PDB file of C-alpha atoms in Angstrom:
ATOM      1  CA  MET A1240      89.050  46.579  71.353  1.00 51.00           C
ATOM      2  CA  SER A1241      85.540  45.734  69.899  1.00 53.00           C
ATOM      3  CA  MET A1242      83.990  46.143  73.402  1.00 51.00           C
ATOM      4  CA  ASN A1243      85.406  49.453  73.984  1.00 50.00           C
ATOM      5  CA  ASN A1244      83.953  50.682  70.754  1.00 50.00           C
ATOM      6  CA  THR A1245      80.782  49.493  71.903  1.00 46.00           C
ATOM      7  CA  LEU A1246      80.884  51.213  75.336  1.00 40.00           C
ATOM      8  CA  VAL A1247      82.282  54.373  73.576  1.00 41.00           C
ATOM      9  CA  SER A1248      79.024  54.240  70.855  1.00 45.00           C
ATOM     10  CA  CYS A1249      76.523  53.249  73.637  1.00 39.00           C
ATOM     11  CA  PHE A1250      77.819  56.232  75.605  1.00 40.00           C
ATOM     12  CA  PHE A1251      77.412  58.611  72.916  1.00 39.00           C
ATOM     13  CA  LEU A1252      74.407  57.739  72.168  1.00 40.00           C
ATOM     14  CA  VAL A1253      72.767  57.842  75.343  1.00 40.00           C
ATOM     15  CA  PHE A1254      73.923  61.105  76.432  1.00 40.00           C
ATOM     16  CA  LEU A1255      73.934  63.212  73.077  1.00 38.00           C
ATOM     17  CA  PRO A1256      70.103  63.880  73.200  1.00 40.00           C
ATOM     18  CA  PHE A1257      70.683  65.264  76.783  1.00 37.00           C
ATOM     19  CA  PHE A1258      73.786  67.781  75.916  1.00 38.00           C
ATOM     20  CA  ALA A1259      71.641  68.967  72.588  1.00 39.00           C
ATOM     21  CA  GLY A1260      68.420  69.436  74.627  1.00 38.00           C
ATOM     22  CA  GLY A1261      70.516  71.553  76.887  1.00 35.00           C
ATOM     23  CA  ARG A1262      71.792  73.727  74.241  1.00 36.00           C
ATOM     24  CA  THR A1263      68.650  73.952  72.558  1.00 29.00           C
ATOM     25  CA  MET A1264      67.025  75.178  75.715  1.00 34.00           C
ATOM     26  CA  MET A1265      69.379  77.498  76.476  1.00 36.00           C
ATOM     27  CA  ASN A1266      69.304  79.325  72.969  1.00 39.00           C
ATOM     28  CA  GLN A1267      65.437  79.285  73.385  1.00 48.00           C
ATOM     29  CA  GLY A1268      66.034  81.874  75.976  1.00 52.00           C
ATOM     30  CA  GLU A1269      68.344  84.288  73.579  1.00 53.00           C
ATOM     31  CA  GLY A1270      66.669  85.645  70.982  1.00 62.00           C
ATOM     32  CA  HIS A1271      63.157  84.745  71.055  1.00 73.00           C
ATOM     33  CA  ARG A1272      60.405  86.905  72.138  1.00 90.00           C
ATOM     34  CA  THR A1273      56.613  86.901  72.232  1.00 93.00           C
ATOM     35  CA  CYS A1274      54.945  88.980  69.550  1.00 95.00           C
ATOM     36  CA  LYS A1275      51.509  90.185  69.797  1.00 95.00           C
ATOM     37  CA  GLU A1276      49.024  91.100  67.074  1.00 94.00           C
ATOM     38  CA  SER A1277      45.095  92.136  67.437  1.00 93.00           C
ATOM     39  CA  TRP A1278      42.402  93.009  65.351  1.00 92.00           C
ATOM     40  CA  VAL A1279      38.929  94.309  66.076  1.00 88.00           C
ATOM     41  CA  ALA A1280      36.542  91.244  65.810  1.00 87.00           C
ATOM     42  CA  PRO A1281      32.848  90.638  66.992  1.00 87.00           C
ATOM     43  CA  CYS A1282      34.219  87.198  69.379  1.00 89.00           C
ATOM     44  CA  VAL A1283      33.247  85.605  72.307  1.00 86.00           C
ATOM     45  CA  THR A1284      35.807  82.449  72.557  1.00 86.00           C
ATOM     46  CA  GLU A1285      39.535  82.009  71.229  1.00 87.00           C
ATOM     47  CA  MET A1286      38.090  79.424  68.756  1.00 89.00           C
ATOM     48  CA  GLU A1287      36.675  82.341  66.735  1.00 88.00           C
ATOM     49  CA  CYS A1288      40.208  83.991  66.658  1.00 94.00           C
ATOM     50  CA  GLU A1289      42.436  80.825  66.004  1.00 94.00           C
ATOM     51  CA  GLU A1290      42.066  80.415  62.189  1.00 92.00           C
ATOM     52  CA  GLN A1291      43.125  83.663  61.186  1.00 93.00           C
ATOM     53  CA  CYS A1292      46.213  83.706  63.954  1.00 95.00           C
ATOM     54  CA  TRP A1293      47.445  79.926  62.726  1.00 96.00           C
ATOM     55  CA  SER A1294      46.958  80.806  58.954  1.00 94.00           C
ATOM     56  CA  SER A1295      49.359  83.688  60.035  1.00 93.00           C
ATOM     57  CA  HIS A1296      51.547  82.293  62.485  1.00 95.00           C
ATOM     58  CA  GLY A1297      51.374  78.610  62.742  1.00 95.00           C
ATOM     59  CA  LYS A1298      49.571  76.181  65.051  1.00 94.00           C
ATOM     60  CA  LYS A1299      51.854  77.001  68.102  1.00 95.00           C
ATOM     61  CA  ALA A1300      50.386  80.838  68.208  1.00 96.00           C
ATOM     62  CA  LYS A1301      48.181  81.415  70.866  1.00 96.00           C
ATOM     63  CA  ALA A1302      44.965  83.120  70.088  1.00 96.00           C
ATOM     64  CA  TYR A1303      42.445  84.600  72.677  1.00 95.00           C
ATOM     65  CA  CYS A1304      39.597  86.720  72.576  1.00 94.00           C
ATOM     66  CA  GLY A1305      39.622  89.795  74.776  1.00 90.00           C
ATOM     67  CA  PHE A1306      36.874  92.181  75.306  1.00 87.00           C
ATOM     68  CA  PHE A1307      37.588  96.051  76.327  1.00 84.00           C
ATOM     69  CA  PRO A1308      34.679  97.827  78.190  1.00 87.00           C
ATOM     70  CA  GLY A1309      34.121 101.687  77.938  1.00 87.00           C
ATOM     71  CA  GLN A1310      32.690 104.081  75.664  1.00 87.00           C
ATOM     72  CA  ASP A1311      33.707 102.385  72.639  1.00 87.00           C
ATOM     73  CA  ALA A1312      33.381  98.814  74.111  1.00 87.00           C
ATOM     74  CA  HIS A1313      34.508  96.205  71.402  1.00 89.00           C
ATOM     75  CA  SER A1314      35.986  92.479  71.515  1.00 91.00           C
ATOM     76  CA  GLU A1315      39.626  92.061  69.488  1.00 93.00           C
ATOM     77  CA  CYS A1316      40.885  88.745  68.731  1.00 95.00           C
ATOM     78  CA  VAL A1317      44.701  88.773  70.163  1.00 94.00           C
ATOM     79  CA  CYS A1318      47.380  86.561  68.614  1.00 96.00           C
ATOM     80  CA  GLU A1319      50.402  86.029  70.177  1.00 96.00           C
ATOM     81  CA  TYR A1320      53.517  84.084  68.644  1.00 96.00           C
ATOM     82  CA  ARG A1321      57.159  83.693  68.637  1.00 93.00           C
ATOM     83  CA  CYS A1322      58.911  86.117  66.563  1.00 87.00           C
TER      84      CYS A1322
END
């Protein structure tokens, strides 16, 4: 009987992460979307935008600097995050 309990416990411990991970991955696709926020700022690299982006939305947020040419050419910090 002890051998059966050991096998069942071993099976449970080995396969539980796979089942839990599968559900997590499915749920990530449902209900999570990417939001974008931008603000006019003199920037050249993403590092110049990261501090404000990360302080508002966490380190998983992605910051970058966008340049918009034209008559009123300007640079903008853009922050993308999960919402």
